[in-house]
Amino acid sequence: MRKTIPYLAASLLLVLSCSDETTIFEDQQDAVSLETSETVLKNSVSLDEAGVLDIFSEDQLTGKLSRFADEQAGNYPLTLVAQIAPPKFSGGDNLTASHVHVEGNYAYVGYNTVGEPYVGGIDIVYVADPNNPRITSRLYYINADISSVKYDNGYVYAAGGVDSEKSVRATANSFVAKIKVDNGRFNLNAGILYGFQEGFVATDVETNANSVIVTSGKEGYVTLYNKNTLEAFDDTPFSDLRSVRMKNDNIGVLDADFGVRILDQNLAQINGIAIDADFRIADKRTLDFSSDKIVVAEGEAGAGIYDYASGNFLEHVPIIIDPDGVAQSDIVTNAVTMNEDVLLMANGGAGLCLSEDVSKGANVVGIIELNGSINYVESKGDYIFAASGKSGLQIIKMNKPSASLEARCADSPSYNGSSRLNVGADQELAFSGSRRFREINISGSLLLCGTWTVREAVDIEENGLFEMRGTFIVARNNRRRNLTVDEGATFRVEGDLTVYGDLILEEGATLEFLGSGSRVNILGDVEIDENATVTGDFEDIQNKF
């Protein structure tokens, strides 16, 4: 069920901006509603495809590398935590995920409707626990699209579009809203402030200490609003703005009819980078800053990288094609984001591309194994958040080793071998690192210290020994595989173990947990022979033991 907030009388305040086209008011809230059914919110979180993700290289996608080739174990042991389905409600059946902003323990997700009508929504998703992501609050708009969201100090700022001809309040099609959030939940009783500005649709929103900065598209503006009151106090017209980002005290905007413009706090241009690219009409395009570089989503051209100080072009990162094939018109870079030295490109139907070593010249790693057309991507800390149209939000964990784990693993050499790791009965091996495997079979002795994923099964064969420290993840929910500890074999765990499949302890097998902080997440069954042994302290996430 949905709870519609009752009609609230509110005074309408008119405020003139520099373009004399901006108004703000406290929302009467008759077009905004909250989802109050915990069942609906819970059922919108899917773990059906959770688990180990592959990354397909260009050689794999083009068929140059046989699927049976002895490929190297790859970097970036990624896992899909969960998918968040787009909202559905009466009059809003075709919402698509358009934007996500992450702050602290929460992801704030914006949804819009392609074409008519103007219908949108916003989710707040708790993401601190990768084993239990959940939607804490969901807001519906029956008369507005949401293009972009930004959380800042207790408020969500949402930018989007509304049909001003059908609205009794809107003075223009582009709007920004300021919505109160308390403990991960929208508080509509506090009222909603709105501002309007010219332009086909508001495309992006950013904040700094005192201002809310909003861009609008065709024949639009970059507008500065007072952060407390949402009164507009400055604006400048541009042809077709798509994105805005802060760089120290400067404002970077992407103008589809020019390229990147760097503005000061008074919206005066202090630098510009002309870009010869087809940004197309009304498509999402973004820019991001990385240290001394600017990265721009340039549609069919992929991602362009430029020097921030000089504006000089450095390189293009091309789009590589998803193996299933897509329409040419959907092979475009919609959005880009940086996480340390990793570049992520939301390439529409061509998927989510990961490149590395951008500071030295981008090296394309490949396409992450995801479904859906990737419209937007954001990455912070150990997570990647991909807005993928009707497939909703996809939450990906990068599984980076912590500094303390890297220090503990320093005594072992880094693993640089095959993705199919076989340890012979006469071998004693120890490795550190952060890798993704196809399969692991252990007859001898193996220590893995770091963060690791395995796409297929893991078999600790008779009398074998496997010791893991850090994070170890096997398979995924829609492709379950088992971790088997054969007769007389020993498996020692110190850290986090996740198996999307069964954990099988055969006769005489031993499972030992070292220390007191280990966590075990078994999505299948735990089968323990009566002569097998389990010792030590651990947290059983799914209560399977």
Coordinates of C-alpha atoms in Angstrom, one line a residue:
M1 CA 0.0 0.0 0.0
R2 CA 1.0 3.6 -0.3
K3 CA 0.3 6.4 2.1
T4 CA -0.5 9.7 0.4
I5 CA 0.6 12.7 2.4
P6 CA -2.5 14.8 3.0
Y7 CA -2.9 18.2 1.4
L8 CA -1.1 20.8 3.4
A9 CA -1.9 24.5 3.0
A10 CA 1.2 26.5 2.3
S11 CA 2.1 30.0 1.2
L12 CA 3.5 30.5 -2.2
L13 CA 6.6 32.6 -2.2
L14 CA 7.8 34.3 -5.4
V15 CA 11.5 35.1 -5.6
L16 CA 13.1 36.7 -8.7
S17 CA 16.5 35.4 -9.8
C18 CA 18.8 37.0 -12.3
S19 CA 16.8 35.5 -15.1
D20 CA 13.5 36.4 -13.5
E21 CA 12.3 32.9 -14.0
T22 CA 12.9 31.1 -10.7
T23 CA 10.3 30.5 -8.0
I24 CA 10.4 28.5 -4.8
F25 CA 7.6 27.4 -2.5
E26 CA 6.9 25.0 0.3
D27 CA 5.3 21.9 -1.4
Q28 CA 1.7 21.2 -0.8
Q29 CA 2.7 17.5 -1.1
D30 CA -0.4 16.3 -3.0
A31 CA 1.8 14.9 -5.7
V32 CA 4.2 13.2 -3.4
S33 CA 3.8 9.9 -1.5
L34 CA 5.8 7.5 0.6
E35 CA 5.8 3.7 0.4
T36 CA 4.8 2.4 3.8
S37 CA 4.6 -1.3 3.1
E38 CA 7.8 -3.0 4.5
T39 CA 6.9 -6.0 2.3
V40 CA 7.1 -4.0 -0.9
L41 CA 10.4 -2.5 0.2
K42 CA 11.8 -5.9 1.2
N43 CA 10.7 -7.6 -2.1
S44 CA 12.4 -4.8 -4.1
V45 CA 15.8 -6.1 -3.0
S46 CA 16.8 -9.1 -5.0
L47 CA 19.7 -11.5 -4.2
D48 CA 18.9 -13.8 -7.1
E49 CA 22.1 -13.0 -9.0
A50 CA 24.3 -12.1 -6.0
G51 CA 27.8 -13.5 -5.8
V52 CA 31.0 -13.6 -7.9
L53 CA 31.2 -11.4 -11.0
D54 CA 33.4 -12.1 -13.9
I55 CA 35.1 -9.4 -16.0
F56 CA 35.2 -10.1 -19.7
S57 CA 38.3 -8.9 -21.5
E58 CA 38.2 -7.6 -25.1
D59 CA 39.8 -10.8 -26.3
Q60 CA 37.1 -12.9 -24.6
L61 CA 34.4 -10.6 -26.1
T62 CA 35.7 -10.8 -29.6
G63 CA 36.4 -14.6 -29.4
K64 CA 40.1 -14.2 -29.7
L65 CA 40.5 -16.1 -26.4
S66 CA 39.0 -19.5 -26.1
R67 CA 36.8 -20.1 -23.1
F68 CA 39.0 -23.1 -22.4
A69 CA 42.2 -21.2 -22.5
D70 CA 44.5 -21.2 -19.4
E71 CA 43.9 -17.6 -18.6
Q72 CA 45.6 -15.8 -15.8
A73 CA 43.7 -15.1 -12.5
G74 CA 42.3 -11.6 -12.8
N75 CA 42.5 -8.6 -10.6
Y76 CA 39.4 -7.1 -9.1
P77 CA 37.5 -9.9 -7.3
L78 CA 34.1 -8.2 -7.6
T79 CA 30.9 -9.5 -6.2
L80 CA 27.3 -8.5 -6.8
V81 CA 25.7 -7.7 -3.4
A82 CA 22.1 -7.2 -4.6
Q83 CA 19.9 -5.6 -7.1
I84 CA 17.2 -3.0 -6.3
A85 CA 14.1 -3.1 -8.5
P86 CA 12.7 0.2 -9.7
P87 CA 9.5 1.4 -7.9
K88 CA 6.1 0.4 -9.4
F89 CA 2.9 2.1 -8.4
S90 CA -0.4 3.2 -10.0
G91 CA 0.6 5.4 -12.9
G92 CA 4.3 4.6 -12.5
D93 CA 5.0 1.2 -14.2
N94 CA 8.0 2.1 -16.3
L95 CA 10.4 3.8 -14.0
T96 CA 14.2 3.4 -14.7
A97 CA 17.1 4.0 -12.4
S98 CA 18.8 7.2 -13.6
H99 CA 21.2 8.3 -10.9
V100 CA 22.8 7.3 -7.6
H101 CA 24.7 9.2 -4.9
V102 CA 26.4 7.5 -2.0
E103 CA 27.1 9.2 1.3
G104 CA 28.1 7.3 4.4
N105 CA 26.0 4.1 4.9
Y106 CA 23.3 5.0 2.4
A107 CA 22.8 5.2 -1.4
Y108 CA 20.3 7.6 -2.7
V109 CA 18.8 6.5 -6.0
G110 CA 16.8 8.6 -8.5
Y111 CA 14.3 7.2 -11.0
N112 CA 12.6 8.6 -14.0
T113 CA 10.3 7.6 -16.9
V114 CA 11.6 7.6 -20.4
G115 CA 9.4 9.8 -22.6
E116 CA 5.9 10.6 -21.3
P117 CA 4.6 10.9 -18.6
Y118 CA 6.6 12.7 -16.0
V119 CA 6.8 10.1 -13.2
G120 CA 9.7 9.4 -10.8
G121 CA 10.9 8.3 -7.5
I122 CA 13.7 8.3 -5.0
D123 CA 15.0 5.4 -2.8
I124 CA 17.2 5.4 0.2
V125 CA 19.2 2.2 0.4
Y126 CA 21.2 1.1 3.5
V127 CA 24.4 -0.4 2.2
A128 CA 26.7 -0.7 5.2
D129 CA 26.1 -4.5 5.6
P130 CA 26.8 -6.3 2.3
N131 CA 24.9 -9.3 3.6
N132 CA 21.8 -7.4 4.3
P133 CA 21.2 -4.3 2.0
R134 CA 17.7 -2.9 2.5
I135 CA 15.6 0.0 1.3
T136 CA 14.8 2.2 4.3
S137 CA 12.6 4.7 2.5
R138 CA 10.9 5.2 -0.9
L139 CA 9.3 8.3 -2.3
Y140 CA 7.0 8.5 -5.3
Y141 CA 6.4 11.5 -7.6
I142 CA 3.3 11.3 -9.8
N143 CA 4.1 14.4 -11.8
A144 CA 7.9 14.7 -12.0
D145 CA 11.0 12.9 -13.3
I146 CA 14.2 12.6 -11.2
S147 CA 17.4 13.2 -13.1
S148 CA 19.9 13.5 -10.3
V149 CA 20.1 13.3 -6.5
K150 CA 22.6 14.5 -3.9
Y151 CA 22.5 14.0 -0.1
D152 CA 24.0 16.7 2.0
N153 CA 23.8 17.2 5.8
G154 CA 20.3 15.8 6.4
Y155 CA 18.7 16.6 3.1
V156 CA 18.3 15.1 -0.3
Y157 CA 18.5 17.6 -3.2
A158 CA 16.7 16.2 -6.2
A159 CA 16.8 17.7 -9.7
G160 CA 14.5 16.8 -12.6
G161 CA 11.7 17.7 -14.9
V162 CA 8.0 18.5 -14.6
D163 CA 5.3 19.5 -17.1
S164 CA 4.8 23.1 -16.2
E165 CA 1.8 23.4 -18.5
K166 CA 0.0 20.8 -16.4
S167 CA 1.2 21.9 -13.0
V168 CA -0.6 24.6 -11.0
R169 CA 2.7 25.5 -9.3
A170 CA 5.6 25.0 -11.6
T171 CA 6.8 28.1 -13.5
A172 CA 9.3 26.1 -15.7
N173 CA 10.0 22.5 -16.6
S174 CA 13.3 22.3 -14.6
F175 CA 13.1 22.0 -10.8
V176 CA 15.2 21.2 -7.7
A177 CA 13.7 19.9 -4.5
K178 CA 15.0 19.9 -0.9
I179 CA 13.7 17.0 1.1
K180 CA 14.4 16.3 4.8
V181 CA 15.9 12.9 5.7
D182 CA 16.0 11.6 9.3
N183 CA 17.9 8.3 10.1
G184 CA 17.7 7.1 6.5
R185 CA 14.0 8.0 6.0
F186 CA 12.3 10.8 4.3
N187 CA 10.5 13.2 6.6
L188 CA 7.7 14.8 4.5
N189 CA 6.2 16.4 7.6
A190 CA 9.1 18.9 7.5
G191 CA 7.8 20.1 4.1
I192 CA 9.6 20.2 0.8
L193 CA 11.2 23.3 -0.8
Y194 CA 11.2 23.7 -4.6
G195 CA 13.0 26.0 -7.0
F196 CA 12.3 26.3 -10.8
Q197 CA 14.5 27.4 -13.6
E198 CA 14.3 27.6 -17.4
G199 CA 15.5 24.6 -19.5
F200 CA 13.9 21.5 -20.8
V201 CA 14.8 19.5 -17.7
A202 CA 17.1 19.9 -14.7
T203 CA 20.0 17.5 -15.4
D204 CA 22.2 17.5 -12.4
V205 CA 22.6 18.9 -8.9
E206 CA 25.7 19.6 -6.7
T207 CA 26.2 21.3 -3.4
N208 CA 28.9 23.1 -1.6
A209 CA 29.1 24.8 1.9
N210 CA 26.5 27.5 1.1
S211 CA 24.9 26.8 -2.3
V212 CA 22.9 24.2 -4.3
I213 CA 24.1 24.2 -7.9
V214 CA 21.7 23.0 -10.6
T215 CA 22.1 22.6 -14.3
S216 CA 19.3 22.4 -16.9
G217 CA 19.4 21.2 -20.4
K218 CA 18.4 22.8 -23.7
E219 CA 18.1 26.6 -23.4
G220 CA 18.8 26.2 -19.7
Y221 CA 21.0 27.6 -16.9
V222 CA 23.5 26.9 -14.3
T223 CA 21.7 28.3 -11.2
L224 CA 23.0 28.9 -7.7
Y225 CA 20.4 28.5 -4.9
N226 CA 20.7 29.4 -1.2
K227 CA 21.2 26.1 0.6
N228 CA 18.9 27.0 3.4
T229 CA 16.0 28.6 1.6
L230 CA 16.4 27.4 -2.0
E231 CA 16.2 31.0 -3.2
A232 CA 18.1 31.5 -6.4
F233 CA 20.7 34.2 -6.2
D234 CA 22.7 33.8 -9.4
D235 CA 22.5 32.1 -12.7
T236 CA 24.1 32.0 -16.2
P237 CA 22.5 30.7 -19.4
F238 CA 24.1 28.0 -21.5
S239 CA 23.1 26.0 -24.5
D240 CA 22.7 22.5 -23.2
L241 CA 24.1 21.6 -19.8
R242 CA 24.3 17.9 -18.8
S243 CA 26.4 17.6 -15.6
V244 CA 28.0 19.6 -12.8
R245 CA 30.9 18.7 -10.5
M246 CA 32.9 20.6 -7.9
K247 CA 36.7 20.9 -8.0
N248 CA 37.9 22.6 -4.9
D249 CA 36.1 26.0 -5.1
N250 CA 35.5 25.8 -8.8
I251 CA 32.4 24.5 -10.7
G252 CA 32.8 22.3 -13.7
V253 CA 29.9 21.9 -16.1
L254 CA 29.5 19.8 -19.2
D255 CA 27.9 21.8 -22.0
A256 CA 26.8 19.5 -24.9
D257 CA 27.2 22.3 -27.4
F258 CA 30.8 23.1 -26.4
G259 CA 32.5 20.8 -23.9
V260 CA 33.8 21.4 -20.4
R261 CA 33.5 24.8 -18.8
I262 CA 35.3 25.6 -15.5
L263 CA 33.5 28.4 -13.6
D264 CA 34.4 30.3 -10.5
Q265 CA 32.0 30.9 -7.6
N266 CA 30.4 33.8 -9.5
L267 CA 29.7 31.6 -12.5
A268 CA 32.4 33.4 -14.6
Q269 CA 34.2 31.0 -16.9
I270 CA 37.9 30.7 -16.1
N271 CA 38.8 27.8 -18.4
G272 CA 37.2 25.8 -21.1
I273 CA 37.9 22.6 -23.0
A274 CA 36.3 22.4 -26.4
I275 CA 35.2 18.8 -27.2
D276 CA 34.3 17.6 -30.6
A277 CA 31.8 14.8 -29.7
D278 CA 28.2 14.0 -30.5
F279 CA 26.5 14.2 -27.0
R280 CA 23.1 13.7 -28.7
I281 CA 19.9 15.3 -27.7
A282 CA 18.6 14.7 -24.1
D283 CA 21.0 11.8 -23.3
K284 CA 22.7 11.6 -20.0
R285 CA 26.4 12.6 -20.0
T286 CA 28.6 13.3 -17.1
L287 CA 32.1 14.5 -16.1
D288 CA 34.3 13.7 -13.1
F289 CA 37.5 15.0 -11.6
S290 CA 40.4 12.8 -10.7
S291 CA 43.4 14.5 -9.1
D292 CA 44.8 16.6 -12.0
K293 CA 42.5 15.1 -14.7
I294 CA 39.0 15.6 -16.0
V295 CA 37.1 12.6 -17.3
V296 CA 34.2 13.1 -19.7
A297 CA 31.5 10.8 -21.0
E298 CA 31.5 11.4 -24.7
G299 CA 28.8 9.1 -26.0
E300 CA 30.0 7.0 -29.0
A301 CA 33.6 8.2 -28.5
G302 CA 33.8 6.5 -25.0
A303 CA 35.5 8.5 -22.3
G304 CA 37.8 11.5 -22.9
I305 CA 40.6 12.3 -20.4
Y306 CA 42.0 15.9 -20.2
D307 CA 44.5 17.7 -18.1
Y308 CA 42.7 19.9 -15.6
A309 CA 45.2 22.7 -15.5
S310 CA 45.9 23.1 -19.2
G311 CA 42.8 21.6 -20.7
N312 CA 45.0 19.5 -23.0
F313 CA 43.6 16.2 -24.4
L314 CA 45.4 13.2 -23.0
E315 CA 43.6 10.1 -24.3
H316 CA 40.3 8.4 -25.2
V317 CA 39.2 5.2 -23.5
P318 CA 37.2 3.3 -26.2
I319 CA 34.0 1.3 -25.7
I320 CA 34.4 -2.5 -25.9
I321 CA 31.3 -4.4 -26.8
D322 CA 29.3 -6.7 -24.6
P323 CA 29.4 -10.3 -25.8
D324 CA 25.6 -10.5 -26.3
G325 CA 25.6 -7.6 -28.8
V326 CA 23.5 -4.5 -28.7
A327 CA 22.0 -1.9 -31.0
Q328 CA 24.6 0.5 -32.3
S329 CA 22.6 3.5 -30.9
D330 CA 22.8 2.1 -27.4
I331 CA 26.6 1.7 -27.5
V332 CA 27.4 5.0 -25.8
T333 CA 29.2 6.2 -22.7
N334 CA 26.5 7.8 -20.5
A335 CA 28.5 8.4 -17.3
V336 CA 32.0 8.1 -15.9
T337 CA 33.4 8.0 -12.3
M338 CA 36.8 7.5 -10.7
N339 CA 37.7 5.4 -7.7
E340 CA 41.4 6.0 -6.9
D341 CA 43.1 4.9 -10.1
V342 CA 40.1 2.9 -11.4
L343 CA 37.9 4.4 -14.2
L344 CA 34.3 3.1 -14.5
M345 CA 32.3 3.8 -17.7
A346 CA 28.6 3.3 -17.9
N347 CA 28.3 2.3 -21.6
G348 CA 24.6 1.8 -21.9
G349 CA 23.8 -1.5 -23.6
A350 CA 27.6 -2.2 -23.9
G351 CA 27.7 -2.6 -20.1
L352 CA 29.9 -1.3 -17.3
C353 CA 33.6 -1.1 -18.3
L354 CA 36.5 -1.1 -15.8
S355 CA 39.9 0.4 -16.6
E356 CA 42.9 0.8 -14.4
D357 CA 46.1 2.8 -14.0
V358 CA 44.5 6.0 -15.4
S359 CA 47.3 8.1 -14.0
K360 CA 49.8 6.3 -16.3
G361 CA 47.4 5.9 -19.3
A362 CA 44.2 3.9 -19.0
N363 CA 44.4 0.1 -19.4
V364 CA 41.0 -1.4 -20.2
V365 CA 40.4 -4.5 -18.0
G366 CA 37.0 -5.4 -19.4
I367 CA 33.2 -5.5 -19.0
I368 CA 31.8 -6.4 -15.7
E369 CA 29.2 -9.3 -15.8
L370 CA 26.0 -7.4 -15.3
N371 CA 22.5 -7.3 -16.9
G372 CA 20.7 -4.2 -18.1
S373 CA 21.7 -1.0 -19.8
I374 CA 24.1 1.0 -17.6
N375 CA 22.9 4.6 -17.4
Y376 CA 25.0 5.9 -14.6
V377 CA 27.7 4.8 -12.2
E378 CA 29.2 6.0 -8.9
S379 CA 31.9 4.4 -6.9
K380 CA 33.1 5.2 -3.4
G381 CA 35.3 3.2 -1.0
D382 CA 34.8 -0.5 -1.6
Y383 CA 31.6 -0.2 -3.6
I384 CA 30.3 0.4 -7.1
F385 CA 26.7 1.5 -7.7
A386 CA 25.4 1.1 -11.2
A387 CA 22.0 2.6 -12.2
S388 CA 20.8 0.2 -15.0
G389 CA 17.5 1.4 -16.3
K390 CA 14.7 -1.1 -15.8
S391 CA 17.1 -3.5 -14.1
G392 CA 17.3 -0.9 -11.3
L393 CA 20.3 -0.3 -9.0
Q394 CA 23.1 -2.9 -8.9
I395 CA 25.4 -2.9 -5.8
I396 CA 28.9 -4.2 -6.4
K397 CA 31.5 -4.8 -3.8
M398 CA 35.1 -4.4 -4.9
N399 CA 36.5 -6.5 -2.1
K400 CA 39.6 -4.4 -1.7
P401 CA 42.0 -5.8 1.0
S402 CA 42.3 -3.5 4.0
A403 CA 45.6 -1.9 4.9
S404 CA 45.9 -4.1 8.0
L405 CA 45.2 -7.3 5.9
E406 CA 47.8 -6.3 3.3
A407 CA 50.3 -5.9 6.1
R408 CA 49.5 -9.3 7.5
C409 CA 49.9 -10.8 4.1
A410 CA 53.2 -9.1 3.3
D411 CA 55.3 -12.3 4.0
S412 CA 53.7 -14.2 1.1
P413 CA 54.4 -13.6 -2.5
S414 CA 51.7 -12.1 -4.7
Y415 CA 49.8 -14.7 -6.8
N416 CA 50.2 -14.2 -10.6
G417 CA 49.3 -17.6 -11.9
S418 CA 46.4 -19.4 -13.7
S419 CA 42.8 -18.8 -12.9
R420 CA 42.5 -22.6 -12.4
L421 CA 44.6 -23.2 -9.4
N422 CA 45.7 -26.8 -8.8
V423 CA 47.9 -27.7 -5.8
G424 CA 49.5 -31.1 -6.1
A425 CA 49.8 -33.5 -3.2
D426 CA 53.6 -32.7 -2.8
Q427 CA 53.2 -28.9 -3.0
E428 CA 53.1 -26.4 -0.1
L429 CA 52.1 -23.0 -1.5
A430 CA 51.4 -19.6 0.1
F431 CA 50.2 -16.5 -1.8
S432 CA 48.9 -13.0 -1.1
G433 CA 46.9 -10.8 -3.3
S434 CA 43.4 -9.8 -4.6
R435 CA 42.4 -12.1 -7.4
R436 CA 39.5 -13.9 -9.1
F437 CA 39.8 -17.6 -10.0
R438 CA 37.8 -20.0 -12.1
E439 CA 38.3 -23.0 -9.8
I440 CA 40.6 -24.2 -7.0
N441 CA 41.6 -27.9 -6.3
I442 CA 43.9 -28.6 -3.4
S443 CA 45.6 -31.9 -2.8
G444 CA 48.6 -30.5 -0.9
S445 CA 48.9 -27.4 1.2
L446 CA 47.7 -23.9 0.2
L447 CA 47.6 -20.6 2.1
L448 CA 45.7 -17.6 0.5
C449 CA 46.0 -14.3 2.3
G450 CA 44.0 -11.4 0.9
T451 CA 40.7 -11.2 -1.0
W452 CA 39.7 -13.9 -3.4
T453 CA 36.7 -15.0 -5.5
V454 CA 36.1 -18.3 -7.2
R455 CA 33.6 -18.6 -10.1
E456 CA 33.3 -22.4 -10.0
A457 CA 33.7 -25.1 -7.3
V458 CA 36.4 -25.4 -4.6
D459 CA 37.6 -28.9 -3.7
I460 CA 40.0 -29.6 -0.8
E461 CA 40.9 -33.1 -1.7
E462 CA 41.7 -36.0 0.6
N463 CA 44.2 -35.0 3.3
G464 CA 44.7 -31.6 1.8
L465 CA 45.1 -28.4 3.7
F466 CA 43.6 -25.0 2.8
E467 CA 44.2 -21.9 5.0
M468 CA 42.5 -18.6 4.1
R469 CA 43.0 -15.2 5.7
G470 CA 40.9 -12.3 4.6
T471 CA 37.9 -12.7 2.3
F472 CA 37.0 -15.8 0.2
I473 CA 33.8 -16.0 -1.9
V474 CA 32.6 -18.9 -4.0
A475 CA 30.1 -18.8 -7.0
R476 CA 26.8 -16.9 -7.1
N477 CA 23.1 -17.4 -6.4
N478 CA 22.1 -18.2 -10.0
R479 CA 25.1 -20.4 -10.6
R480 CA 25.6 -22.2 -7.3
R481 CA 28.8 -24.2 -6.7
N482 CA 30.0 -26.1 -3.6
L483 CA 33.0 -25.9 -1.4
T484 CA 33.9 -29.5 -0.4
V485 CA 36.3 -30.6 2.3
D486 CA 37.1 -34.2 1.4
E487 CA 38.0 -37.1 3.8
G488 CA 40.8 -36.2 6.2
A489 CA 41.2 -32.7 4.7
T490 CA 41.5 -29.5 6.8
F491 CA 40.1 -26.0 6.1
R492 CA 41.2 -23.2 8.3
V493 CA 39.4 -19.9 8.1
E494 CA 40.4 -16.5 9.5
G495 CA 38.1 -13.8 8.1
D496 CA 35.0 -13.8 5.9
L497 CA 33.8 -16.9 4.0
T498 CA 30.9 -16.8 1.6
V499 CA 29.6 -19.8 -0.4
Y500 CA 26.8 -19.5 -2.9
G501 CA 26.2 -23.2 -2.7
D502 CA 26.8 -26.0 -0.2
L503 CA 29.6 -26.4 2.3
I504 CA 30.3 -30.1 2.5
L505 CA 32.5 -31.7 5.2
E506 CA 33.1 -35.3 4.5
E507 CA 34.2 -38.1 6.9
G508 CA 37.2 -37.0 9.0
A509 CA 37.2 -33.5 7.6
T510 CA 38.1 -30.6 9.8
L511 CA 36.9 -27.0 9.7
E512 CA 38.8 -24.7 12.0
F513 CA 38.0 -21.0 12.7
L514 CA 41.0 -19.0 14.0
G515 CA 40.6 -16.0 16.2
S516 CA 37.2 -14.5 17.1
G517 CA 36.1 -12.3 14.2
S518 CA 35.3 -14.8 11.4
R519 CA 32.0 -14.6 9.6
V520 CA 30.5 -17.4 7.5
N521 CA 27.7 -16.8 5.0
I522 CA 26.5 -20.1 3.4
L523 CA 23.6 -19.6 0.9
G524 CA 23.2 -23.3 0.3
D525 CA 23.2 -26.1 2.9
V526 CA 25.9 -27.1 5.4
E527 CA 26.5 -30.9 5.2
I528 CA 28.6 -32.2 8.1
D529 CA 29.5 -35.9 8.3
E530 CA 29.1 -37.3 11.9
N531 CA 32.9 -37.9 12.0
A532 CA 33.8 -34.4 10.8
T533 CA 34.9 -31.6 13.2
V534 CA 34.1 -27.9 13.4
T535 CA 36.1 -25.9 15.9
G536 CA 36.5 -22.2 16.8
D537 CA 34.4 -19.1 17.1
F538 CA 32.5 -17.6 14.2
E539 CA 29.4 -15.7 13.2
D540 CA 26.9 -17.8 11.2
I541 CA 25.1 -15.3 9.0
Q542 CA 22.4 -17.6 7.7
N543 CA 22.2 -19.9 10.8
K544 CA 23.1 -22.9 8.7
F545 CA 25.4 -24.7 11.3

